[in-house]
């Protein structure tokens, strides 16, 4: 299938590692020019070089924290200045603090809102005028299966990511006439550094090996395994492409079947 992404310009946020990196790599493989951001310059520069080497694509690393308004504005401005426009925005950020309601302060809530919700809102505010100038585009928000089925002990993720879905659905309706399609992807357990760290922490806490923790986690996934980052990246590339021309306002789970509900 030709995704017709050649020459398109994409911003992928929080992309020095993990799911963001996989999305950027998939878009670059399909011929897109990609701006990637993260907070740490060294890993970001290394990832940009790896994606260039693997795909031959143009990759622009921009050091930016997506929870900081000025960084978001600079990320979009530098991308448009460098590549001459913008067609695709993939919003993403690190995960918020875990824990139940009783463990969270008001400051924790504010940080989670800045990191997950306001980052997406600000990125869209900066990017949409550029997408309109191109006559259309794609916005893809990275969320979590938590937006379909809350995950125990992840109060902030469950509550704040749901707001991102409400924002995305409303924006999809508002921007449809401008040919800008807005969707969310909802990954389940996918083998990234973050998940490796979760497995290690669980193993230390319980005094068992990581494989035991992974077996328990995978028991809830009908496909019987965790996802790989490339499997996630492929769905993002499809949604960003000309082939996904009648999908907007949707939340696509990439979870091996782990969500138990119908939708
Ligand atoms: P990861 O830790 O492997 O990578 C996170 C990336 O985000 C890194 O490049 C990091 O530098 C960057 N980053 C973090 N905070 C940032 C910020 N404020 N500004 C800019 N860059 C920032 O994590 P991951 O597994 O790729 O997860 C990405 C997102 O997807 C997280 O929000 C996570 O909670 C969510 N998620 C992950 C999984 C999974 O199984 N991996 C499942 C559901 C949801």
Short mmCIF file of C-alpha atoms and ligand atoms in Angstrom, two decimals:
data_model
loop_
_atom_site.label_atom_id
_atom_site.label_comp_id
_atom_site.label_asym_id
_atom_site.label_seq_id
_atom_site.Cartn_x
_atom_site.Cartn_y
_atom_site.Cartn_z
CA UNK A 1 0.00 0.00 0.00
CA UNK A 2 1.40 3.39 -0.96
CA UNK A 3 0.87 5.70 1.99
CA UNK A 4 1.71 8.78 -0.14
CA UNK A 5 3.74 10.31 2.67
CA UNK A 6 6.69 11.21 0.51
CA UNK A 7 7.65 14.85 1.02
CA UNK A 8 5.11 15.41 3.80
CA UNK A 9 6.36 17.22 6.92
CA UNK A 10 5.66 15.75 10.36
CA UNK A 11 6.33 16.77 13.95
CA UNK A 12 6.58 13.85 16.37
CA UNK A 13 6.80 14.85 20.03
CA UNK A 14 8.65 13.05 22.83
CA UNK A 15 10.47 11.04 20.18
CA UNK A 16 14.01 10.37 21.39
CA UNK A 17 12.86 6.94 22.64
CA UNK A 18 9.97 4.53 22.73
CA UNK A 19 6.64 5.09 21.02
CA UNK A 20 7.50 8.58 19.73
CA UNK A 21 10.73 7.32 18.19
CA UNK A 22 8.86 4.42 16.56
CA UNK A 23 6.27 6.79 15.07
CA UNK A 24 8.99 9.08 13.71
CA UNK A 25 10.87 6.12 12.24
CA UNK A 26 7.74 4.76 10.54
CA UNK A 27 6.91 8.15 9.02
CA UNK A 28 10.51 8.61 7.86
CA UNK A 29 10.51 5.12 6.28
CA UNK A 30 7.50 6.21 4.23
CA UNK A 31 9.37 9.27 2.95
CA UNK A 32 8.17 12.00 5.34
CA UNK A 33 10.47 14.74 6.63
CA UNK A 34 10.35 14.56 10.41
CA UNK A 35 10.98 16.98 13.26
CA UNK A 36 11.42 15.19 16.57
CA UNK A 37 11.56 16.67 20.06
CA UNK A 38 12.56 15.64 23.56
CA UNK A 39 14.13 17.41 26.55
CA UNK A 40 17.59 15.81 26.48
CA UNK A 41 19.79 17.00 23.58
CA UNK A 42 22.20 14.03 23.48
CA UNK A 43 19.72 11.19 23.13
CA UNK A 44 17.63 13.32 20.77
CA UNK A 45 20.60 14.00 18.46
CA UNK A 46 21.55 10.30 18.53
CA UNK A 47 18.01 9.24 17.64
CA UNK A 48 17.82 11.78 14.80
CA UNK A 49 21.04 10.36 13.36
CA UNK A 50 19.79 6.76 13.72
CA UNK A 51 16.56 7.59 11.86
CA UNK A 52 18.53 9.37 9.10
CA UNK A 53 20.85 6.39 8.75
CA UNK A 54 17.99 3.88 8.70
CA UNK A 55 15.75 5.73 6.25
CA UNK A 56 17.69 8.43 4.39
CA UNK A 57 15.00 10.89 5.49
CA UNK A 58 15.57 14.47 6.60
CA UNK A 59 15.27 14.62 10.40
CA UNK A 60 15.28 17.81 12.47
CA UNK A 61 15.92 17.41 16.21
CA UNK A 62 14.47 20.24 18.35
CA UNK A 63 15.15 20.23 22.07
CA UNK A 64 11.80 21.03 23.68
CA UNK A 65 9.71 20.17 26.72
CA UNK A 66 6.12 19.74 25.53
CA UNK A 67 4.75 20.91 28.88
CA UNK A 68 6.35 24.36 28.38
CA UNK A 69 4.36 26.78 26.22
CA UNK A 70 7.40 28.63 24.78
CA UNK A 71 9.09 25.34 23.80
CA UNK A 72 5.98 24.20 21.94
CA UNK A 73 5.80 27.46 19.98
CA UNK A 74 9.51 27.22 19.11
CA UNK A 75 9.18 23.58 18.03
CA UNK A 76 6.47 24.42 15.50
CA UNK A 77 8.14 27.63 14.29
CA UNK A 78 11.54 25.96 13.77
CA UNK A 79 9.96 23.03 11.94
CA UNK A 80 8.02 25.25 9.57
CA UNK A 81 11.04 27.48 8.97
CA UNK A 82 13.27 24.47 8.27
CA UNK A 83 10.93 22.38 6.10
CA UNK A 84 8.68 25.12 4.66
CA UNK A 85 5.36 23.91 6.12
CA UNK A 86 3.62 21.27 8.22
CA UNK A 87 1.26 18.39 7.32
CA UNK A 88 1.25 16.01 10.30
CA UNK A 89 1.35 16.52 14.08
CA UNK A 90 1.86 13.62 16.49
CA UNK A 91 1.42 14.73 20.10
CA UNK A 92 3.09 12.64 22.78
CA UNK A 93 4.68 13.11 26.23
CA UNK A 94 6.17 11.08 29.03
CA UNK A 95 3.76 9.27 31.34
CA UNK A 96 2.46 11.07 34.46
CA UNK A 97 3.11 10.05 38.08
CA UNK A 98 1.46 6.77 39.07
CA UNK A 99 -0.49 6.15 42.28
CA UNK A 100 -4.01 6.25 43.73
CA UNK A 101 -6.01 9.41 44.50
CA UNK A 102 -4.84 9.53 48.12
CA UNK A 103 -1.17 9.81 47.06
CA UNK A 104 -1.59 12.79 44.72
CA UNK A 105 -1.19 16.48 45.51
CA UNK A 106 -2.86 19.33 43.64
CA UNK A 107 0.57 20.08 42.15
CA UNK A 108 0.71 16.52 40.76
CA UNK A 109 -2.64 17.15 39.05
CA UNK A 110 -1.45 20.47 37.61
CA UNK A 111 1.72 18.84 36.26
CA UNK A 112 -0.25 16.02 34.64
CA UNK A 113 -2.63 18.51 33.00
CA UNK A 114 0.34 20.53 31.67
CA UNK A 115 2.15 17.42 30.46
CA UNK A 116 -0.73 15.51 28.85
CA UNK A 117 -3.61 17.89 28.10
CA UNK A 118 -2.21 21.42 27.74
CA UNK A 119 0.74 20.12 25.70
CA UNK A 120 -1.73 18.70 23.15
CA UNK A 121 -3.87 21.85 23.24
CA UNK A 122 -0.87 24.16 22.77
CA UNK A 123 0.64 22.02 20.02
CA UNK A 124 -2.65 22.09 18.11
CA UNK A 125 -3.03 25.85 18.62
CA UNK A 126 0.42 26.39 17.07
CA UNK A 127 0.12 23.75 14.33
CA UNK A 128 -3.44 24.14 13.03
CA UNK A 129 -2.85 27.45 11.15
CA UNK A 130 0.04 25.76 9.28
CA UNK A 131 -2.05 22.66 8.49
CA UNK A 132 -4.81 24.91 7.14
CA UNK A 133 -2.28 26.71 4.97
CA UNK A 134 -1.44 23.32 3.35
CA UNK A 135 -5.14 22.69 2.67
CA UNK A 136 -5.41 19.88 5.23
CA UNK A 137 -3.45 17.52 7.43
CA UNK A 138 -3.44 15.02 10.24
CA UNK A 139 -3.30 15.28 14.02
CA UNK A 140 -2.65 12.11 16.00
CA UNK A 141 -2.65 12.14 19.79
CA UNK A 142 -0.77 9.37 21.61
CA UNK A 143 -2.89 8.40 24.63
CA UNK A 144 -3.22 4.95 26.26
CA UNK A 145 -5.63 2.02 26.64
CA UNK A 146 -6.47 3.85 29.88
CA UNK A 147 -8.87 6.01 27.82
CA UNK A 148 -10.94 2.89 27.08
CA UNK A 149 -10.39 0.96 30.29
CA UNK A 150 -8.89 2.69 33.36
CA UNK A 151 -5.72 1.07 34.68
CA UNK A 152 -5.49 0.48 38.45
CA UNK A 153 -3.12 2.81 40.29
CA UNK A 154 -2.87 5.26 37.35
CA UNK A 155 -5.37 7.90 38.49
CA UNK A 156 -3.69 10.80 36.66
CA UNK A 157 -3.32 8.95 33.38
CA UNK A 158 -6.91 7.65 33.51
CA UNK A 159 -8.41 11.06 34.29
CA UNK A 160 -6.31 13.46 32.21
CA UNK A 161 -5.95 11.34 29.05
CA UNK A 162 -9.76 11.08 28.90
CA UNK A 163 -9.78 14.88 28.57
CA UNK A 164 -7.41 14.59 25.59
CA UNK A 165 -9.94 12.32 23.88
CA UNK A 166 -12.75 14.85 24.51
CA UNK A 167 -10.53 17.59 23.09
CA UNK A 168 -9.59 15.49 20.04
CA UNK A 169 -13.19 14.47 19.25
CA UNK A 170 -14.39 18.07 19.42
CA UNK A 171 -11.46 19.34 17.37
CA UNK A 172 -12.09 16.62 14.77
CA UNK A 173 -15.60 18.01 14.25
CA UNK A 174 -14.39 21.61 14.13
CA UNK A 175 -11.56 20.95 11.66
CA UNK A 176 -13.28 18.47 9.33
CA UNK A 177 -14.26 21.23 6.91
CA UNK A 178 -10.57 22.16 6.66
CA UNK A 179 -9.64 18.56 5.73
CA UNK A 180 -7.69 18.16 8.97
CA UNK A 181 -8.33 14.71 10.44
CA UNK A 182 -7.85 14.26 14.19
CA UNK A 183 -7.51 10.87 15.88
CA UNK A 184 -6.10 9.27 19.01
CA UNK A 185 -4.05 6.10 19.28
CA UNK A 186 -4.36 4.08 22.48
CA UNK A 187 -1.36 1.81 23.01
CA UNK A 188 -1.43 -1.11 25.40
CA UNK A 189 1.75 -2.62 26.86
CA UNK A 190 4.49 -2.03 24.28
CA UNK A 191 8.14 -2.93 24.83
CA UNK A 192 9.79 0.47 25.43
CA UNK A 193 12.28 1.69 28.04
CA UNK A 194 9.38 2.89 30.18
CA UNK A 195 7.83 -0.58 30.26
CA UNK A 196 11.24 -2.24 30.84
CA UNK A 197 11.66 0.06 33.86
CA UNK A 198 8.17 -0.88 35.11
CA UNK A 199 9.04 -4.58 34.83
CA UNK A 200 12.35 -4.07 36.67
CA UNK A 201 10.67 -2.05 39.43
CA UNK A 202 7.97 -4.72 39.84
CA UNK A 203 10.60 -7.48 39.99
CA UNK A 204 12.60 -5.62 42.67
CA UNK A 205 9.47 -4.86 44.72
CA UNK A 206 8.23 -8.46 44.71
CA UNK A 207 11.61 -10.21 44.77
CA UNK A 208 10.87 -12.18 41.58
CA UNK A 209 12.43 -12.06 38.13
CA UNK A 210 11.21 -9.74 35.39
CA UNK A 211 9.91 -12.64 33.31
CA UNK A 212 7.43 -13.49 36.09
CA UNK A 213 6.09 -9.93 36.12
CA UNK A 214 5.86 -9.94 32.32
CA UNK A 215 3.97 -13.28 32.30
CA UNK A 216 1.35 -11.85 34.66
CA UNK A 217 1.00 -8.70 32.59
CA UNK A 218 0.75 -10.59 29.31
CA UNK A 219 -1.90 -12.92 30.75
CA UNK A 220 -4.42 -10.11 30.19
CA UNK A 221 -3.52 -9.70 26.50
CA UNK A 222 -5.39 -12.06 24.12
CA UNK A 223 -2.50 -12.03 21.60
CA UNK A 224 -0.33 -13.38 24.41
CA UNK A 225 2.53 -10.90 24.21
CA UNK A 226 3.45 -7.25 24.52
CA UNK A 227 3.46 -5.03 21.46
CA UNK A 228 6.66 -3.94 19.72
CA UNK A 229 7.26 -0.23 19.03
CA UNK A 230 7.30 -0.84 15.24
CA UNK A 231 3.76 -2.23 15.43
CA UNK A 232 2.68 1.01 17.05
CA UNK A 233 4.61 3.16 14.54
CA UNK A 234 2.93 1.44 11.60
CA UNK A 235 -0.54 2.44 12.80
CA UNK A 236 0.53 6.05 13.31
CA UNK A 237 1.98 6.14 9.78
CA UNK A 238 -1.26 4.74 8.36
CA UNK A 239 -3.41 7.29 10.22
CA UNK A 240 -1.10 10.06 9.00
CA UNK A 241 -1.41 8.88 5.42
CA UNK A 242 -3.66 9.59 2.47
CA UNK A 243 -5.05 6.04 2.87
CA UNK A 244 -6.72 6.98 6.19
CA UNK A 245 -8.90 9.61 4.52
CA UNK A 246 -12.26 8.69 6.15
CA UNK A 247 -11.12 8.25 9.76
CA UNK A 248 -11.50 11.21 12.11
CA UNK A 249 -12.55 11.57 15.75
CA UNK A 250 -11.62 7.95 16.43
CA UNK A 251 -9.60 6.27 19.16
CA UNK A 252 -7.65 3.32 17.76
CA UNK A 253 -6.41 0.77 20.31
CA UNK A 254 -3.07 -0.91 19.55
CA UNK A 255 -3.21 -3.33 22.43
CA UNK A 256 -3.25 -6.97 21.32
CA UNK A 257 -6.93 -7.11 22.33
CA UNK A 258 -6.42 -6.20 25.99
CA UNK A 259 -9.36 -3.78 26.26
CA UNK A 260 -12.33 -5.88 27.33
CA UNK A 261 -15.12 -3.52 26.21
CA UNK A 262 -16.85 -3.40 22.82
CA UNK A 263 -15.45 -0.04 21.68
P1 LIG B 1 9.60 6.16 26.99
O1 LIG B 1 9.97 6.51 28.40
O2 LIG B 1 10.19 4.95 26.38
O3 LIG B 1 9.87 7.40 26.05
C1 LIG B 1 9.36 8.66 26.42
C2 LIG B 1 9.91 9.74 25.50
O4 LIG B 1 9.29 10.97 25.84
C3 LIG B 1 11.41 9.95 25.65
O5 LIG B 1 11.94 10.25 24.39
C4 LIG B 1 11.47 11.19 26.56
O6 LIG B 1 12.66 11.92 26.38
C5 LIG B 1 10.29 11.97 26.05
N1 LIG B 1 9.67 12.93 26.97
C6 LIG B 1 9.19 12.67 28.21
N2 LIG B 1 8.65 13.79 28.71
C7 LIG B 1 8.78 14.77 27.79
C8 LIG B 1 8.42 16.14 27.74
N3 LIG B 1 7.81 16.74 28.77
N4 LIG B 1 8.72 16.86 26.62
C9 LIG B 1 9.33 16.26 25.59
N5 LIG B 1 9.70 14.97 25.58
C10 LIG B 1 9.43 14.23 26.68
O7 LIG B 1 7.99 6.05 27.04
P2 LIG B 1 6.99 5.37 26.00
O8 LIG B 1 6.76 3.98 26.44
O9 LIG B 1 7.42 5.65 24.62
O10 LIG B 1 5.63 6.17 26.32
C11 LIG B 1 5.24 7.34 25.62
C12 LIG B 1 3.87 7.75 26.14
O11 LIG B 1 2.92 6.69 25.88
C13 LIG B 1 3.84 7.97 27.66
O12 LIG B 1 2.92 8.99 27.97
C14 LIG B 1 3.31 6.65 28.18
O13 LIG B 1 2.70 6.78 29.43
C15 LIG B 1 2.31 6.29 27.09
N6 LIG B 1 2.01 4.86 27.04
C16 LIG B 1 2.99 3.94 26.88
C17 LIG B 1 2.67 2.60 26.84
C18 LIG B 1 3.72 1.53 26.68
O14 LIG B 1 3.41 0.36 26.91
N7 LIG B 1 4.92 1.85 26.27
C19 LIG B 1 1.32 2.18 26.97
C20 LIG B 1 0.34 3.16 27.11
C21 LIG B 1 0.69 4.50 27.14
#
